[in-house]
Amino acid sequence: MKLAAIDIGSNAIRCQISNVFIYHNNPVFKRIEYIRYPMKLGQDVFATGVISEARETKFIKFLHALKLLMEVHEVDHYLVCATSAMRMAQNAPEVIKRVYDLLDMRIEVIDGFSEAEYINKVIHNLLDDKNYLHIDVGGGSTEFNVYVNHQKVASQSFELGSIRQLQQDGRSEIWGVMKEWVKENARKNNVTRAVGTGGNINKIYELAGKMAGKPIFKKQIEEIVDQLENMTMEERQTILLLNPDRADVIVPAARIYLSAMQWARVESMLVPTVGLKDGMLQALYEKHKAEVTPI
């Protein structure tokens, strides 16, 4: 069975197509295609409240391209989810209807809690017996989850992300509420380590030269951030080979990860390089698993 997940984020759109096999009663996802495009819907929405006409045109063209790609790969089932920027856009219903009318593609706009639930599907199996604070920083929102003995015991979503930070929409009141929530829940549940998801922490993990499965320490993240802050945008792109849409948001995102680690009083973080799209694929598998023939 082939499945596809399209994650319409505030900074980028990601599409992953995977083959699914059943081996020893467990699903195995083999990625056969992955595309990421910096659509930056949040750049419009968080500044003006709407998706601009020019960006909407590009958005529909890109979804059309993804639909053709899924047809070529003969995808059996797919899921399209949109997060913070689409939640906030005043003209989102019109854009979503236009996509359906033109492409026959349904876009599901999910709230922060649903976003966290999708990610939970792939996170909890990757954790050990420590108590974890999960931090997921997107372009428009940040989701927190607390895990004790592999089980999620607390969850909260805040409309604060890397693009909002970049646009100096700091929202000091949200920072304050976020800080109190993290401090209280980390203390109450004896959190000892963080787990980070999102494109920016994945890139920081890569820049730190960490081996897969090994934790990254708060001090190492701070060193990477100091290095980035002392570089121009051009240097970030030409020396560190960051994409332009990553070079501008990586530091604001890192500040959220570091702040949360400080509030929770944890010094290390696991970075499993999974995210919303992986949870969406897992959800699709659970819905259609009867169609998969075991190996």
XYZ file of N, CA and C in Angstrom, residues 57-294:
714
model
N -2.363 31.632 -5.717
C -2.153 31.069 -7.049
C -1.011 30.050 -7.029
N 0.080 30.416 -6.374
C 1.229 29.512 -6.273
C 0.863 28.266 -5.455
N 0.093 28.480 -4.391
C -0.343 27.395 -3.510
C -1.147 26.353 -4.292
N -2.094 26.809 -5.099
C -2.925 25.879 -5.870
C -2.099 25.160 -6.927
N -1.163 25.868 -7.559
C -0.285 25.231 -8.544
C 0.546 24.122 -7.905
N 1.054 24.396 -6.702
C 1.897 23.404 -6.032
C 1.080 22.175 -5.632
N -0.136 22.387 -5.105
C -0.981 21.247 -4.759
C -1.350 20.434 -5.996
N -1.543 21.131 -7.119
C -1.821 20.417 -8.373
C -0.630 19.528 -8.750
N 0.568 20.064 -8.597
C 1.774 19.281 -8.884
C 1.854 18.054 -7.972
N 1.523 18.243 -6.704
C 1.557 17.109 -5.769
C 0.497 16.073 -6.124
N -0.663 16.531 -6.579
C -1.705 15.587 -6.979
C -1.237 14.729 -8.165
N -0.594 15.376 -9.131
C -0.069 14.631 -10.282
C 1.010 13.640 -9.847
N 1.862 14.066 -8.909
C 2.917 13.184 -8.398
C 2.305 11.962 -7.717
N 1.254 12.174 -6.924
C 0.600 11.045 -6.258
C -0.049 10.101 -7.271
N -0.583 10.673 -8.357
C -1.169 9.829 -9.402
C -0.105 8.984 -10.082
N 1.057 9.576 -10.359
C 2.157 8.838 -10.994
C 2.612 7.691 -10.086
N 2.674 7.954 -8.779
C 3.100 6.926 -7.820
C 1.980 5.953 -7.461
N 0.790 6.204 -7.977
C -0.379 5.351 -7.718
C -0.626 5.207 -6.210
N -0.701 6.360 -5.564
C -0.962 6.397 -4.122
C -2.376 5.905 -3.843
N -2.512 5.032 -2.841
C -3.820 4.470 -2.494
C -4.653 5.429 -1.652
N -4.008 6.065 -0.669
C -4.728 6.972 0.216
C -3.821 8.140 0.581
N -4.418 9.320 0.734
C -3.616 10.462 1.147
C -4.408 11.321 2.118
N -3.672 12.162 2.854
C -4.262 13.058 3.843
C -3.584 14.411 3.717
N -4.374 15.471 3.713
C -3.845 16.839 3.628
C -4.277 17.584 4.886
N -3.317 18.058 5.663
C -3.619 18.807 6.879
C -2.950 20.178 6.838
N -3.647 21.194 7.314
C -3.107 22.552 7.390
C -3.122 23.004 8.840
N -2.110 23.778 9.215
C -1.949 24.153 10.627
C -2.151 25.665 10.837
N -1.308 26.292 11.619
C -1.555 27.612 12.189
C -1.933 28.691 11.172
N -1.175 28.828 10.084
C -1.455 29.917 9.132
C -2.847 29.782 8.530
N -3.213 28.560 8.156
C -4.538 28.352 7.568
C -5.643 28.519 8.616
N -5.334 28.185 9.862
C -6.312 28.404 10.943
C -6.621 29.889 11.096
N -5.573 30.717 10.925
C -5.705 32.151 11.191
C -6.177 32.952 9.987
N -6.024 32.432 8.780
C -6.335 33.199 7.567
C -7.833 33.446 7.443
N -8.200 34.697 7.292
C -9.614 35.051 7.177
C -10.237 34.485 5.906
N -9.429 34.352 4.845
C -9.958 33.845 3.573
C -9.683 32.363 3.387
N -9.330 31.658 4.461
C -9.036 30.222 4.354
C -10.210 29.422 3.782
N -11.460 29.643 4.224
C -12.567 28.854 3.663
C -12.673 28.982 2.141
N -12.471 30.206 1.621
C -12.548 30.411 0.169
C -11.409 29.689 -0.545
N -10.199 29.764 0.024
C -9.037 29.098 -0.589
C -9.251 27.586 -0.587
N -9.717 27.056 0.521
C -9.931 25.603 0.641
C -11.006 25.139 -0.339
N -12.063 25.934 -0.487
C -13.132 25.572 -1.436
C -12.616 25.600 -2.868
N -11.770 26.593 -3.167
C -11.222 26.690 -4.525
C -10.338 25.483 -4.837
N -9.554 25.054 -3.853
C -8.720 23.863 -4.040
C -9.601 22.641 -4.311
N -10.699 22.522 -3.563
C -11.581 21.366 -3.754
C -12.270 21.418 -5.123
N -12.730 22.605 -5.500
C -13.425 22.737 -6.785
C -12.501 22.465 -7.963
N -11.259 22.944 -7.871
C -10.324 22.809 -8.993
C -9.609 21.455 -9.012
N -9.266 20.934 -7.827
C -8.400 19.751 -7.756
C -9.066 18.536 -7.116
N -10.247 18.720 -6.565
C -10.932 17.641 -5.847
C -10.064 17.105 -4.693
N -9.368 18.031 -4.016
C -8.543 17.674 -2.864
C -9.133 18.331 -1.614
N -9.323 17.539 -0.579
C -9.863 18.057 0.680
C -8.720 18.442 1.622
N -8.772 19.649 2.155
C -7.790 20.111 3.131
C -8.439 20.121 4.504
N -7.827 19.421 5.447
C -8.325 19.390 6.820
C -7.526 20.392 7.644
N -8.178 21.425 8.132
C -7.517 22.410 8.990
C -7.592 21.895 10.423
N -6.433 21.635 11.026
C -6.407 21.027 12.353
C -5.951 22.044 13.401
N -6.453 21.881 14.613
C -6.026 22.765 15.700
C -4.754 22.227 16.337
N -4.218 22.969 17.291
C -2.951 22.587 17.911
C -3.009 21.248 18.610
N -4.158 20.933 19.217
C -4.281 19.661 19.921
C -4.291 18.481 18.953
N -4.980 18.632 17.819
C -4.995 17.573 16.808
C -3.601 17.370 16.221
N -2.892 18.489 16.028
C -1.519 18.429 15.538
C -0.654 17.628 16.507
N -0.813 17.901 17.796
C -0.048 17.178 18.810
C -0.418 15.702 18.831
N -1.703 15.378 18.606
C -2.147 13.984 18.615
C -1.525 13.197 17.465
N -1.429 13.825 16.301
C -0.783 13.152 15.168
C 0.681 12.847 15.504
N 1.386 13.855 16.023
C 2.807 13.659 16.347
C 2.973 12.617 17.447
N 2.022 12.575 18.375
C 2.057 11.603 19.468
C 2.090 10.165 18.951
N 1.480 9.934 17.792
C 1.413 8.587 17.234
C 2.796 8.014 16.932
N 3.766 8.898 16.672
C 5.108 8.392 16.342
C 6.142 8.696 17.421
N 5.808 9.614 18.346
C 6.766 10.002 19.379
C 6.823 8.998 20.527
N 5.672 8.594 21.039
C 5.670 7.838 22.301
C 6.416 6.507 22.201
N 6.462 5.917 20.993
C 7.186 4.647 20.833
C 8.697 4.827 20.798
N 9.158 6.071 20.637
C 10.595 6.329 20.520
C 11.228 6.675 21.870
N 10.424 6.798 22.911
C 10.924 7.257 24.204
C 11.241 6.085 25.131
N 12.160 6.338 26.078
C 12.457 5.341 27.100
C 11.662 5.675 28.364
N 12.111 5.167 29.501
C 11.335 5.326 30.736
C 11.528 6.672 31.429
N 12.350 7.559 30.845
C 12.501 8.899 31.425
C 11.213 9.704 31.222
N 11.072 10.779 31.981
C 9.940 11.683 31.815
C 10.351 12.826 30.891
N 9.576 13.027 29.832
C 9.986 13.927 28.753
C 9.050 15.116 28.587
N 9.664 16.264 28.223
C 8.919 17.401 27.694
C 9.137 17.411 26.187
N 8.068 17.221 25.430
C 8.158 17.260 23.969
C 7.870 18.684 23.500
N 8.779 19.228 22.685
C 8.659 20.599 22.172
C 8.613 20.528 20.648
N 7.535 21.013 20.056
C 7.411 21.042 18.602
C 7.160 22.482 18.171
N 8.164 23.090 17.541
C 8.073 24.497 17.129
C 7.823 24.577 15.624
N 6.714 25.184 15.256
C 6.407 25.404 13.851
C 6.550 26.873 13.495
N 6.058 27.235 12.322
C 6.145 28.622 11.910
C 5.169 29.515 12.663
N 3.977 28.948 12.974
C 2.962 29.765 13.610
C 2.583 29.367 15.010
N 2.933 28.144 15.422
C 2.547 27.698 16.753
C 3.596 26.755 17.332
N 3.523 26.594 18.650
C 4.398 25.671 19.370
C 3.517 24.751 20.203
N 3.781 23.445 20.087
C 3.037 22.456 20.855
C 3.949 21.832 21.904
N 3.415 21.669 23.103
C 4.126 20.997 24.192
C 3.339 19.759 24.622
N 4.057 18.673 24.899
C 3.469 17.469 25.465
C 4.392 16.962 26.564
N 3.823 16.414 27.615
C 4.617 15.805 28.686
C 4.330 14.307 28.693
N 5.400 13.502 28.665
C 5.282 12.050 28.660
C 5.859 11.462 29.936
N 5.088 10.580 30.559
C 5.543 9.829 31.722
C 5.283 8.363 31.438
N 6.357 7.549 31.479
C 6.232 6.109 31.156
C 5.562 5.882 29.803
N 6.025 6.633 28.813
C 5.560 6.523 27.424
C 4.151 7.071 27.208
N 3.487 7.521 28.259
C 2.117 8.005 28.125
C 2.070 9.527 28.219
N 1.270 10.156 27.352
C 1.121 11.609 27.406
C 0.195 11.973 28.561
N 0.685 12.830 29.459
C -0.099 13.200 30.639
C -0.513 14.673 30.617
N 0.071 15.465 29.725
C -0.290 16.885 29.623
C 0.032 17.378 28.221
N -0.753 18.339 27.737
C -0.556 18.853 26.378
C -1.101 20.274 26.297
N -0.385 21.121 25.552
C -0.848 22.503 25.355
C -0.262 23.059 24.059
N -1.050 23.876 23.379
C -0.618 24.513 22.137
C -0.650 26.021 22.323
N 0.377 26.710 21.784
C 0.461 28.170 21.887
C 0.671 28.761 20.497
N -0.074 29.826 20.192
C 0.051 30.464 18.876
C 1.283 31.365 18.846
N 2.423 30.723 18.903
C 3.708 31.433 18.860
C 4.717 30.522 18.178
N 5.283 30.982 17.054
C 6.229 30.164 16.302
C 7.333 31.002 15.702
N 8.123 30.383 14.856
C 9.313 31.050 14.329
C 8.988 32.249 13.442
N 7.946 32.149 12.600
C 7.613 33.268 11.713
C 7.028 34.427 12.513
N 6.193 34.116 13.492
C 5.655 35.181 14.349
C 6.800 35.908 15.066
N 7.788 35.143 15.512
C 8.952 35.727 16.168
C 9.718 36.624 15.200
N 9.885 36.127 13.962
C 10.626 36.870 12.942
C 9.940 38.191 12.626
N 8.602 38.186 12.656
C 7.843 39.403 12.369
C 7.692 40.272 13.611
N 8.442 39.905 14.663
C 8.439 40.645 15.929
C 7.056 40.689 16.563
N 6.285 39.610 16.262
C 4.996 39.453 16.937
C 5.265 38.616 18.187
N 6.064 39.176 19.088
C 6.565 38.419 20.235
C 5.498 37.998 21.214
N 4.403 38.769 21.290
C 3.289 38.439 22.155
C 3.773 38.084 23.564
N 4.252 39.078 24.273
C 4.842 38.852 25.593
C 3.899 38.128 26.534
N 2.580 38.365 26.373
C 1.642 37.693 27.265
C 1.630 36.185 27.016
N 1.790 35.769 25.735
C 1.842 34.340 25.426
C 3.130 33.734 25.970
N 4.241 34.469 25.849
C 5.505 33.986 26.418
C 5.339 33.711 27.911
N 4.662 34.618 28.606
C 4.471 34.453 30.043
C 3.638 33.237 30.386
N 2.525 33.058 29.675
C 1.657 31.901 29.918
C 2.386 30.601 29.574
N 3.131 30.633 28.471
C 3.881 29.461 28.031
C 4.920 29.068 29.076
N 5.625 30.055 29.598
C 6.652 29.814 30.615
C 6.044 29.160 31.851
N 4.929 29.685 32.325
C 4.298 29.136 33.529
C 3.805 27.714 33.296
N 3.250 27.462 32.098
C 2.751 26.114 31.802
C 3.897 25.098 31.814
N 4.994 25.446 31.139
C 6.139 24.529 31.075
C 6.729 24.296 32.464
N 6.940 25.369 33.214
C 7.525 25.234 34.555
C 6.656 24.359 35.453
N 5.360 24.619 35.448
C 4.456 23.871 36.328
C 4.396 22.392 35.959
N 4.235 22.102 34.662
C 4.073 20.712 34.244
C 5.379 19.928 34.283
N 6.497 20.609 34.044
C 7.795 19.930 34.159
C 8.079 19.557 35.607
N 7.772 20.481 36.519
C 8.006 20.213 37.949
C 7.070 19.120 38.458
N 5.795 19.246 38.106
C 4.779 18.305 38.607
C 5.041 16.876 38.150
N 5.609 16.728 36.937
C 5.821 15.395 36.369
C 7.287 14.962 36.373
N 8.124 15.717 37.103
C 9.545 15.357 37.239
C 10.222 15.114 35.891
N 10.020 16.058 34.977
C 10.622 15.953 33.645
C 12.157 16.014 33.758
N 12.843 15.108 33.065
C 14.306 15.072 33.126
C 14.980 15.269 31.770
N 14.206 15.208 30.688
C 14.810 15.382 29.360
C 13.771 15.923 28.404
N 14.241 16.607 27.370
C 13.353 17.122 26.324
C 13.441 16.240 25.087
N 12.414 16.309 24.271
C 12.459 15.713 22.939
C 11.947 16.777 21.982
N 12.714 17.058 20.928
C 12.387 18.147 20.022
C 12.034 17.668 18.630
N 10.972 18.231 18.060
C 10.617 17.950 16.675
C 10.412 19.264 15.933
N 10.533 19.199 14.619
C 10.412 20.394 13.782
C 11.655 20.556 12.924
N 11.483 21.184 11.769
C 12.584 21.315 10.823
C 13.785 22.066 11.364
N 13.549 23.059 12.224
C 14.662 23.867 12.716
C 15.546 23.112 13.699
N 14.936 22.349 14.607
C 15.759 21.589 15.550
C 16.457 20.438 14.826
N 15.824 19.899 13.786
C 16.494 18.872 12.980
C 17.766 19.433 12.343
N 17.673 20.664 11.840
C 18.833 21.289 11.196
C 19.924 21.613 12.223
N 19.530 22.097 13.391
C 20.512 22.367 14.453
C 21.221 21.077 14.858
N 20.467 20.010 14.973
C 21.024 18.693 15.316
C 22.061 18.274 14.270
N 21.724 18.510 13.006
C 22.642 18.183 11.904
C 23.895 19.058 11.957
N 23.717 20.356 12.209
C 24.860 21.275 12.280
C 25.794 20.920 13.435
N 25.222 20.343 14.498
C 26.038 19.955 15.653
C 26.795 18.665 15.397
N 26.526 18.007 14.262
C 27.232 16.772 13.920
C 26.880 15.604 14.811
N 25.636 15.576 15.294
C 25.229 14.511 16.200
C 24.899 13.236 15.438
N 25.220 12.094 16.058
C 24.855 10.798 15.497
C 23.399 10.504 15.847
N 22.696 9.864 14.917
C 21.291 9.543 15.134
C 21.108 8.763 16.437
N 20.132 9.181 17.203
C 19.845 8.499 18.459
C 20.538 9.084 19.668
N 21.577 9.909 19.445
C 22.306 10.531 20.545
C 21.663 11.864 20.915
N 21.587 12.190 22.195
C 20.980 13.468 22.580
C 21.880 14.655 22.255
N 21.269 15.812 22.069
C 22.016 17.049 21.934
C 21.830 17.815 23.239
N 22.872 18.511 23.683
C 22.810 19.202 24.962
C 22.497 20.683 24.761
N 21.875 21.261 25.774
C 21.469 22.661 25.719
C 22.651 23.562 25.371
N 23.806 23.273 25.933
C 24.997 24.077 25.656
C 25.375 24.004 24.178
N 25.219 22.840 23.561
C 25.546 22.694 22.140
C 24.575 23.494 21.272
N 23.293 23.504 21.661
C 22.321 24.308 20.914
C 22.675 25.782 21.024
N 23.046 26.215 22.224
C 23.433 27.617 22.438
C 24.647 27.987 21.584
N 25.609 27.075 21.461
C 26.796 27.336 20.638
C 26.429 27.496 19.168
N 25.519 26.656 18.679
C 25.067 26.758 17.289
C 24.344 28.091 17.067
N 23.491 28.473 18.023
C 22.748 29.731 17.905
C 23.703 30.920 17.911
N 24.712 30.902 18.783
C 25.711 31.981 18.816
C 26.425 32.085 17.476
N 26.777 30.939 16.906
C 27.444 30.924 15.603
C 26.538 31.530 14.530
N 25.262 31.142 14.530
C 24.317 31.649 13.531
C 24.094 33.154 13.673
N 24.018 33.625 14.918
C 23.763 35.049 15.144
C 24.930 35.918 14.720
N 26.118 35.345 14.666
C 27.301 36.092 14.238
C 27.544 35.999 12.733
N 26.587 35.407 12.013
C 26.710 35.277 10.559
C 25.608 36.087 9.883
N 25.901 36.604 8.706
C 24.876 37.268 7.907
C 23.992 36.197 7.265
N 22.860 36.619 6.723
C 21.982 35.678 6.021
C 22.718 35.022 4.857
N 23.527 35.831 4.167
C 24.278 35.294 3.034
C 25.268 34.234 3.499
N 25.935 34.469 4.625
C 26.904 33.500 5.150
C 26.207 32.216 5.603
N 25.021 32.352 6.181
C 24.275 31.158 6.597
C 23.949 30.279 5.394
N 23.681 30.952 4.258
C 23.312 30.199 3.057
C 24.535 29.650 2.320
N 25.616 30.428 2.262
C 26.775 30.020 1.454
C 27.782 29.171 2.234
N 27.892 29.407 3.541
C 28.861 28.642 4.337
C 28.204 27.407 4.956
N 27.034 27.601 5.578
C 26.336 26.478 6.215
C 25.351 25.794 5.272
N 25.166 26.383 4.080
C 24.288 25.832 3.041
C 22.845 25.685 3.512
N 22.386 26.656 4.301
C 20.988 26.663 4.701
C 20.132 27.231 3.574
N 18.951 26.660 3.386
C 18.016 27.242 2.434
C 17.584 28.621 2.937
N 17.266 29.555 2.038
C 16.882 30.908 2.479
C 15.741 30.907 3.493
N 14.757 30.023 3.293
C 13.614 29.985 4.203
C 13.953 29.341 5.539
N 15.078 28.671 5.617
C 15.546 28.126 6.893
C 16.471 29.122 7.582
N 17.279 29.820 6.793
C 18.272 30.746 7.352
C 17.639 31.855 8.170
N 16.416 32.263 7.808
C 15.818 33.393 8.517
C 15.023 32.996 9.757
N 14.557 31.752 9.828
C 13.691 31.381 10.966
C 14.385 30.498 12.003
N 15.572 30.002 11.695
C 16.189 29.009 12.574
C 16.535 29.574 13.957
N 16.996 30.826 14.015
C 17.344 31.409 15.321
C 16.095 31.702 16.159
N 15.048 32.345 15.596
C 13.835 32.535 16.395
C 13.261 31.224 16.929
N 13.303 30.175 16.111
C 12.808 28.874 16.561
C 13.677 28.323 17.683
N 14.996 28.444 17.517
C 15.925 27.931 18.532
C 15.702 28.599 19.880
N 15.340 29.885 19.870
C 15.093 30.607 21.117
C 13.917 29.994 21.885
N 12.934 29.479 21.157
C 11.792 28.849 21.823
C 12.221 27.517 22.443
N 12.985 26.716 21.699
C 13.476 25.442 22.250
C 14.327 25.683 23.499
N 15.247 26.632 23.408
C 16.145 26.903 24.532
C 15.389 27.437 25.744
N 14.429 28.309 25.500
C 13.642 28.858 26.613
C 12.882 27.740 27.321
N 12.272 26.854 26.541
C 11.503 25.758 27.138
C 12.406 24.830 27.947
N 13.597 24.551 27.427
C 14.535 23.700 28.171
C 14.949 24.371 29.475
N 15.167 25.679 29.420
C 15.541 26.418 30.625
C 14.409 26.397 31.658
N 13.169 26.633 31.200
C 12.029 26.637 32.117
C 11.833 25.264 32.754
N 12.076 24.199 31.966
C 11.875 22.838 32.469
C 13.086 22.323 33.251
N 14.176 23.095 33.214
C 15.424 22.717 33.888
C 15.956 21.376 33.388
N 15.989 21.232 32.045
C 16.574 20.044 31.429
C 17.777 20.467 30.596
N 18.758 19.605 30.511
C 20.011 19.934 29.829
C 20.219 19.176 28.526
N 19.383 18.181 28.235
C 19.581 17.394 27.016
C 18.262 17.181 26.285
N 18.374 16.914 24.989
C 17.195 16.759 24.147
C 17.424 15.650 23.118
N 16.444 14.780 22.965
C 16.441 13.831 21.859
C 15.827 14.503 20.642
N 16.366 14.205 19.460
C 15.836 14.776 18.218
C 15.593 13.622 17.242
N 14.400 13.028 17.272
C 14.159 11.822 16.471
C 13.854 12.070 14.995
N 13.863 13.314 14.551
C 13.604 13.698 13.148
C 12.309 13.102 12.597
N 11.266 13.163 13.398
C 9.926 12.824 12.917
C 9.043 14.044 13.163
N 7.884 14.056 12.513
C 7.017 15.211 12.682
C 5.591 14.920 12.292
N 4.859 15.968 11.984
C 3.435 15.850 11.697
C 3.160 14.881 10.558
N 3.942 14.969 9.486
C 3.697 14.103 8.327
C 3.812 12.629 8.696
N 4.739 12.290 9.600
C 4.907 10.898 10.007
C 3.695 10.417 10.804
N 3.171 11.296 11.657
C 1.966 10.952 12.399
C 0.757 10.804 11.490
N 0.686 11.638 10.459
C -0.409 11.543 9.488
C -0.341 10.215 8.740
N 0.865 9.789 8.365
C 1.020 8.499 7.684
C 0.592 7.353 8.598
N 0.956 7.440 9.879
C 0.565 6.417 10.842
C -0.961 6.362 10.974
N -1.605 7.535 11.021
C -3.060 7.589 11.129
C -3.723 6.982 9.892
N -3.170 7.279 8.717
C -3.702 6.698 7.486
C -3.575 5.176 7.499
N -2.410 4.704 7.967
C -2.201 3.252 8.051
C -3.241 2.621 8.981
N -3.452 3.229 10.145
C -4.406 2.672 11.110
C -5.816 2.609 10.523
N -6.146 3.571 9.684
C -7.474 3.614 9.067
C -7.632 2.556 7.985
N -6.536 2.255 7.271
C -6.630 1.366 6.103
C -5.780 0.098 6.241
N -5.364 -0.264 7.457
C -4.413 -1.373 7.619
C -4.949 -2.710 7.140
N -6.266 -2.859 7.061
C -6.834 -4.127 6.586
C -6.450 -4.399 5.129
N -6.036 -3.331 4.416
C -5.699 -3.494 2.992
C -4.263 -3.963 2.770
N -3.438 -3.970 3.836
C -2.031 -4.300 3.680
C -1.837 -5.810 3.872
N -1.142 -6.441 2.929
C -0.849 -7.869 3.032
C 0.463 -8.065 3.773
N 0.447 -8.826 4.885
C 1.710 -9.032 5.640
C 2.764 -9.746 4.826
